[in-house]
PDB file of C-alpha atoms in Angstrom:
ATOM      1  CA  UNK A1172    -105.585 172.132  60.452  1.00  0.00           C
ATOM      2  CA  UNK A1173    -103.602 173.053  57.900  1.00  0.00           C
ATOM      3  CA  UNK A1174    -100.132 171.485  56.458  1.00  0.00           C
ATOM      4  CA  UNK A1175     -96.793 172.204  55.178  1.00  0.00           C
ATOM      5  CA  UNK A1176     -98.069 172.384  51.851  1.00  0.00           C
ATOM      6  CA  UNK A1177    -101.152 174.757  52.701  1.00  0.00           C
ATOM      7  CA  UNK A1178     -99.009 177.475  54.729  1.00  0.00           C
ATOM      8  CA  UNK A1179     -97.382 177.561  50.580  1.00  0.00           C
ATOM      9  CA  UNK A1180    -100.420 177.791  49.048  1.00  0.00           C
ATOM     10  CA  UNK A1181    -102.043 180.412  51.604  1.00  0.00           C
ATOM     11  CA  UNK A1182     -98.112 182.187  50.278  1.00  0.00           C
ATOM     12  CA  UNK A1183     -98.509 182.197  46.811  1.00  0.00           C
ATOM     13  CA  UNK A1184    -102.466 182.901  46.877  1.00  0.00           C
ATOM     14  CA  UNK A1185    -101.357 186.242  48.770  1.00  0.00           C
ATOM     15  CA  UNK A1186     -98.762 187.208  46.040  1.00  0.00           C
ATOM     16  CA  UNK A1187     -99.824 185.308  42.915  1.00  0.00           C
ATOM     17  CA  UNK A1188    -103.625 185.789  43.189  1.00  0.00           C
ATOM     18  CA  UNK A1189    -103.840 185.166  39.227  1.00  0.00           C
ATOM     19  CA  UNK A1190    -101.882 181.919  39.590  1.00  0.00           C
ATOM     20  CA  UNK A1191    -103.658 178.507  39.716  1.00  0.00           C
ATOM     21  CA  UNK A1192    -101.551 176.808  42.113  1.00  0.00           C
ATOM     22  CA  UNK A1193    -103.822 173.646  42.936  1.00  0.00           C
ATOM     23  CA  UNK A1194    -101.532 171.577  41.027  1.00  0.00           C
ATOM     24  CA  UNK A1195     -98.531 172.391  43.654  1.00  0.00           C
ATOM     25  CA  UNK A1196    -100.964 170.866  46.932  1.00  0.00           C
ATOM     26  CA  UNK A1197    -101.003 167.630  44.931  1.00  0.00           C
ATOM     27  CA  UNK A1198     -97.350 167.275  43.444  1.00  0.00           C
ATOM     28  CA  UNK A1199     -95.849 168.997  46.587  1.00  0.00           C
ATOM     29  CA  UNK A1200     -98.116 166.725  48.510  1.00  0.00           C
ATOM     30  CA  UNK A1201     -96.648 163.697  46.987  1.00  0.00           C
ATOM     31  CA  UNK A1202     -93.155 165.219  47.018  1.00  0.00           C
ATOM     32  CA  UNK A1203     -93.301 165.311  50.753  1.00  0.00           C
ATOM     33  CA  UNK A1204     -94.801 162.187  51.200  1.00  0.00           C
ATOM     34  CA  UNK A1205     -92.219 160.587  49.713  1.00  0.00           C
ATOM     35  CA  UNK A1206     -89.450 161.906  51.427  1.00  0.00           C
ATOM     36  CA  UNK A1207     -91.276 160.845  54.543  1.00  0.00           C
ATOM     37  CA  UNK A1208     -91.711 157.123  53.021  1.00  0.00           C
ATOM     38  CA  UNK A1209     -88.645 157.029  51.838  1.00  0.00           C
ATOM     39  CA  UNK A1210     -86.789 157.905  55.197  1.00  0.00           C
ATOM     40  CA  UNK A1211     -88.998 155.133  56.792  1.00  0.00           C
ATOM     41  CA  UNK A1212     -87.921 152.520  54.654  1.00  0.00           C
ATOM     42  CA  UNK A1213     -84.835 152.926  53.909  1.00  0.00           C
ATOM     43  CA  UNK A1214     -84.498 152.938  58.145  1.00  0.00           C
ATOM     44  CA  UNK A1215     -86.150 149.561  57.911  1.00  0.00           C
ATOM     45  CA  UNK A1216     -83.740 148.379  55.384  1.00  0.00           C
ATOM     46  CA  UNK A1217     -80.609 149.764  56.910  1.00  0.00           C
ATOM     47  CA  UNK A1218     -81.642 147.697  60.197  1.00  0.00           C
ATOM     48  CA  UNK A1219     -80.988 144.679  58.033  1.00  0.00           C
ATOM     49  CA  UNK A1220     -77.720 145.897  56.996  1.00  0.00           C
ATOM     50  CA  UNK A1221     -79.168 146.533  53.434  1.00  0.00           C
ATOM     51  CA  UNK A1222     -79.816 149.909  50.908  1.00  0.00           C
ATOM     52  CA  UNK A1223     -82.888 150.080  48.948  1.00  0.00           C
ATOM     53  CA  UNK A1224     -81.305 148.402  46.089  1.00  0.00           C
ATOM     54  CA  UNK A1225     -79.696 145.736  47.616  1.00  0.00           C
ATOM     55  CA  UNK A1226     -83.245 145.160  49.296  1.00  0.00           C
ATOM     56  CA  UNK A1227     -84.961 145.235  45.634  1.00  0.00           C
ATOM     57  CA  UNK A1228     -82.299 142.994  44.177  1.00  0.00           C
ATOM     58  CA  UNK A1229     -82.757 140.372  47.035  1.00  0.00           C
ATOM     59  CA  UNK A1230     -86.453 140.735  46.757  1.00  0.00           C
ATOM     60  CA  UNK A1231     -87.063 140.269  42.937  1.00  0.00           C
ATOM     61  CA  UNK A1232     -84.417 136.995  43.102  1.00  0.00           C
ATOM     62  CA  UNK A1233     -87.548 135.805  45.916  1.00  0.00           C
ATOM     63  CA  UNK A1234     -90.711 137.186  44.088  1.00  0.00           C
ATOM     64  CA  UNK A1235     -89.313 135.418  40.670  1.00  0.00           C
ATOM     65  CA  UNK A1236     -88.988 132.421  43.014  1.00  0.00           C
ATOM     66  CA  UNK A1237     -86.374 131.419  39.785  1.00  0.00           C
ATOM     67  CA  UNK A1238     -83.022 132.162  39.332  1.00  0.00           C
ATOM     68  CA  UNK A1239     -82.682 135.325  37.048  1.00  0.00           C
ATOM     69  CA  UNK A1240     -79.844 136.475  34.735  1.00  0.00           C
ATOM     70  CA  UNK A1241     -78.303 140.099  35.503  1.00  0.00           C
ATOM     71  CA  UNK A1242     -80.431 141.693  32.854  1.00  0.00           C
ATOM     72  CA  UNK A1243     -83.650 140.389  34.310  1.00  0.00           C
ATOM     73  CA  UNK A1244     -82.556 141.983  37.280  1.00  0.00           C
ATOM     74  CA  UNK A1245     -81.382 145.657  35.816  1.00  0.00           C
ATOM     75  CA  UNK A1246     -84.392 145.949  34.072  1.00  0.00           C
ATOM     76  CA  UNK A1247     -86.729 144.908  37.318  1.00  0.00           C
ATOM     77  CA  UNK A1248     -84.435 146.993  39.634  1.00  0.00           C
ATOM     78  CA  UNK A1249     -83.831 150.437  36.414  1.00  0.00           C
ATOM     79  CA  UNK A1250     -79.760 150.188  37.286  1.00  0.00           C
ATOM     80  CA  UNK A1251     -76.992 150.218  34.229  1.00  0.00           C
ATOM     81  CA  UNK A1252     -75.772 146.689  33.909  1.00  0.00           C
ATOM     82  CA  UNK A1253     -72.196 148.242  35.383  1.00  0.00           C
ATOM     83  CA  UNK A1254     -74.424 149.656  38.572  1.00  0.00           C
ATOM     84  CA  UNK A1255     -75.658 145.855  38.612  1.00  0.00           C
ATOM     85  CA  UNK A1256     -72.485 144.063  38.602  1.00  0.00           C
ATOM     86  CA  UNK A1257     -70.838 146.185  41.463  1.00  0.00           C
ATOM     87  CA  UNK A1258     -74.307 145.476  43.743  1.00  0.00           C
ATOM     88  CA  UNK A1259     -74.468 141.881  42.635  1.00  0.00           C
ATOM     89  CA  UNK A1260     -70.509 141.481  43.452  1.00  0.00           C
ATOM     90  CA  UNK A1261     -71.145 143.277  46.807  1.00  0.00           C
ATOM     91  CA  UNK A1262     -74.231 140.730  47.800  1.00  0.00           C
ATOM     92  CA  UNK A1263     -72.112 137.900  46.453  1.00  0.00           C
ATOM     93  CA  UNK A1264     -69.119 138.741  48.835  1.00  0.00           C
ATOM     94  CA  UNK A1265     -72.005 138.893  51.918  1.00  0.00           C
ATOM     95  CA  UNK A1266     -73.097 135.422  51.255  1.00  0.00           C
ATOM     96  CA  UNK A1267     -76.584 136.270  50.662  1.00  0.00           C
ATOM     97  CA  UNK A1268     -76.848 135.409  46.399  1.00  0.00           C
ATOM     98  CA  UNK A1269     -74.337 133.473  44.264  1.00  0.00           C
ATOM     99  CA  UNK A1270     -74.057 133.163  40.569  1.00  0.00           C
ATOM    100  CA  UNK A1271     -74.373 129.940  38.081  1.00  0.00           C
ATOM    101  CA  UNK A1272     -72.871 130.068  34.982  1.00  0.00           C
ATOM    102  CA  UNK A1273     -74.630 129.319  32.027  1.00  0.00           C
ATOM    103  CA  UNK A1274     -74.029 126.184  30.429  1.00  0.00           C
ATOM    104  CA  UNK A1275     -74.737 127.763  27.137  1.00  0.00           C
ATOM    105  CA  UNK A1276     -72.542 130.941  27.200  1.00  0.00           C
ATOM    106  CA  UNK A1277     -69.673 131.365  29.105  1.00  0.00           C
ATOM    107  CA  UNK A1278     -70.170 134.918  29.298  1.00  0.00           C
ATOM    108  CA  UNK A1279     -73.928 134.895  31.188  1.00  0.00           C
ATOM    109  CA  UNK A1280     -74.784 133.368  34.491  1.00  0.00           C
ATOM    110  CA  UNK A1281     -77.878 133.293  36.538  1.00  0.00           C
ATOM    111  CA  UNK A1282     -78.433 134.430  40.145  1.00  0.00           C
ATOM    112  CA  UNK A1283     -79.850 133.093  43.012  1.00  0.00           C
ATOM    113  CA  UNK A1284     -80.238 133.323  46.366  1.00  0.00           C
ATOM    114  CA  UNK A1285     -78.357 131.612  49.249  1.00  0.00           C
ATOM    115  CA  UNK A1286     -80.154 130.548  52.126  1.00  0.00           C
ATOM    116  CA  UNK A1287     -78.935 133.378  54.317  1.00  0.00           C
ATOM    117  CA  UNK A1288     -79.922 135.711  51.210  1.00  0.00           C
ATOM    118  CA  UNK A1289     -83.803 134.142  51.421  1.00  0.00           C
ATOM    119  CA  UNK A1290     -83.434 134.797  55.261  1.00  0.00           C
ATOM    120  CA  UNK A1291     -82.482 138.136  55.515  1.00  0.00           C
ATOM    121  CA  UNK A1292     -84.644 138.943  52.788  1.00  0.00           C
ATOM    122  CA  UNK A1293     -88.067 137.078  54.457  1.00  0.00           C
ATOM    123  CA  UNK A1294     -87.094 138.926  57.654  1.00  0.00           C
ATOM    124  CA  UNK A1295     -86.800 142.694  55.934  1.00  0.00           C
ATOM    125  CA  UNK A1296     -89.923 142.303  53.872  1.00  0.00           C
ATOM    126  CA  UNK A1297     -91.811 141.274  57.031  1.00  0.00           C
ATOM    127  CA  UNK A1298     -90.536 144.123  58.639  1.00  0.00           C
ATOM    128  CA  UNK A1299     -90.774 146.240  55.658  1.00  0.00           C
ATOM    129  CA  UNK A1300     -94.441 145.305  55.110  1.00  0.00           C
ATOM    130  CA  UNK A1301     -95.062 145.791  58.584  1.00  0.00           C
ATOM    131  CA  UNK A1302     -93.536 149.506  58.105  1.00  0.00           C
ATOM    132  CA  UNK A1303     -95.846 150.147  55.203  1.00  0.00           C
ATOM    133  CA  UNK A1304     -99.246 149.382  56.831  1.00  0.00           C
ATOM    134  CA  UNK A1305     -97.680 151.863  60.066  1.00  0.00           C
ATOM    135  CA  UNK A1306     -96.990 154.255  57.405  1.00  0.00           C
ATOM    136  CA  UNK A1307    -101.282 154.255  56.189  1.00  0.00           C
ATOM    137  CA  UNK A1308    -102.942 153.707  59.398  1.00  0.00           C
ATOM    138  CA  UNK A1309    -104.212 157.480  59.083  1.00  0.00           C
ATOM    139  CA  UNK A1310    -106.278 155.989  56.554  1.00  0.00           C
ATOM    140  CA  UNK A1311    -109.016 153.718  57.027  1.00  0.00           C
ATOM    141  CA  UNK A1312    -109.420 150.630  54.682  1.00  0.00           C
ATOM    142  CA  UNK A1313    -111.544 152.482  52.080  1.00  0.00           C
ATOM    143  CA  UNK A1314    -109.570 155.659  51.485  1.00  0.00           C
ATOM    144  CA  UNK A1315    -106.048 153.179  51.277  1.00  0.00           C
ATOM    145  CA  UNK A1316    -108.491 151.552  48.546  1.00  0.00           C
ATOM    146  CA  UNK A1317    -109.480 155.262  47.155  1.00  0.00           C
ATOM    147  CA  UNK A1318    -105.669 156.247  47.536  1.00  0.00           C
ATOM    148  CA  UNK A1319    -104.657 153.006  45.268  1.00  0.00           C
ATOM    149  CA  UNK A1320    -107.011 153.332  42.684  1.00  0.00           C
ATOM    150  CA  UNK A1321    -105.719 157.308  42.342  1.00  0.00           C
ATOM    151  CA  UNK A1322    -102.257 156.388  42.271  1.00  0.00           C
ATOM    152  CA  UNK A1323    -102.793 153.645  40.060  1.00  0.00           C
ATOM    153  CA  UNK A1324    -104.777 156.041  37.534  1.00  0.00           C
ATOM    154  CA  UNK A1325    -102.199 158.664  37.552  1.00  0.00           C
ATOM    155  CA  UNK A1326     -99.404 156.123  37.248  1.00  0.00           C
ATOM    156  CA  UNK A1327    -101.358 154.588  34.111  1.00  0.00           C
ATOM    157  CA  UNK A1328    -100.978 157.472  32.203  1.00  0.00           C
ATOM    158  CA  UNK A1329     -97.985 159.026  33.501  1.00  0.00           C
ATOM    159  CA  UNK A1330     -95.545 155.849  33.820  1.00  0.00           C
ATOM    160  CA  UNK A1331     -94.021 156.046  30.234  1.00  0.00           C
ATOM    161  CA  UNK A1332     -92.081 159.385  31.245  1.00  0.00           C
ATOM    162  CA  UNK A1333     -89.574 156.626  33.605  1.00  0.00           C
ATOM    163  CA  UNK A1334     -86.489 156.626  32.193  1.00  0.00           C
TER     164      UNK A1334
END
């Protein structure tokens, strides 16, 4: 059986014999792969009435299990702090976080959130969880392990170039 990604390959063998173009099965490979993952998920998230960075907002304020200032959460979520403010004003208006000021500086604040925010967001990572292990069942335990440790390799060496 052959892929998307192979029918290329078979392509550029036939008229670019003196090109190695193993690299494109991985990277075009991965490319595709996340379009599909990312179509999945950001279903699963819109079925909570939420983007993807809404979702990774609400989900950092539950994984820190702490309130977190709106630089902890541009750096966690890779926004500008202007991209942050307009998200955090939007969640803040749907009832799902709200802000503390600081007692120290009137300028800072911390966010939290509400208990319909830790609701929504324990019922869309449950689902979104649930979409992930759907998304790997053509992979048995071991190669999900294999497939990890890759990624994780590759990552380790290739993270830095994240802007």
């Amino acid at each position: 059986m052959q892929d998307h990604v192979d029918k290329l390959l078979i392509q550029w063998q036939e008229h670019r014999p003196d090109l190695d173009c193993s690299p494109m099965g991985i990277i075009g490979r991965m490319y595709r792969a996340h379009r599909i993952m990312t179509d999945s998920i950001n279903d699963v998230f819109k079925g909570y009435g939420l983007s993807q960075v809404e979702f990774d907002i609400l989900a950092s304020l539950r994984r820190a299990g702490e309130p977190l200032t709106p630089t902890q959460l541009y750096h966690t979520v890779m926004l500008s702090s202007g991209a942050m403010t307009a998200r955090l004003d939007k969640l803040t208006d749907r009832g799902l976080i709200y802000r503390q000021p600081s007692d120290d500086d009137r300028r800072s604040c911390k966010v939290s959130l509400t208990e319909e925010g830790q609701a929504l967001v324990d019922q869309a990572v449950t689902a979104h969880v649930a979409n992930e292990h759907q998304m790997l069942t053509a992979l048995d335990k071991d190669e999900q392990a294999q497939l990890a440790g890759l990624l994780r390799k590759w990552l380790l060496a290739n993270e830095s170039a994240l802007k």
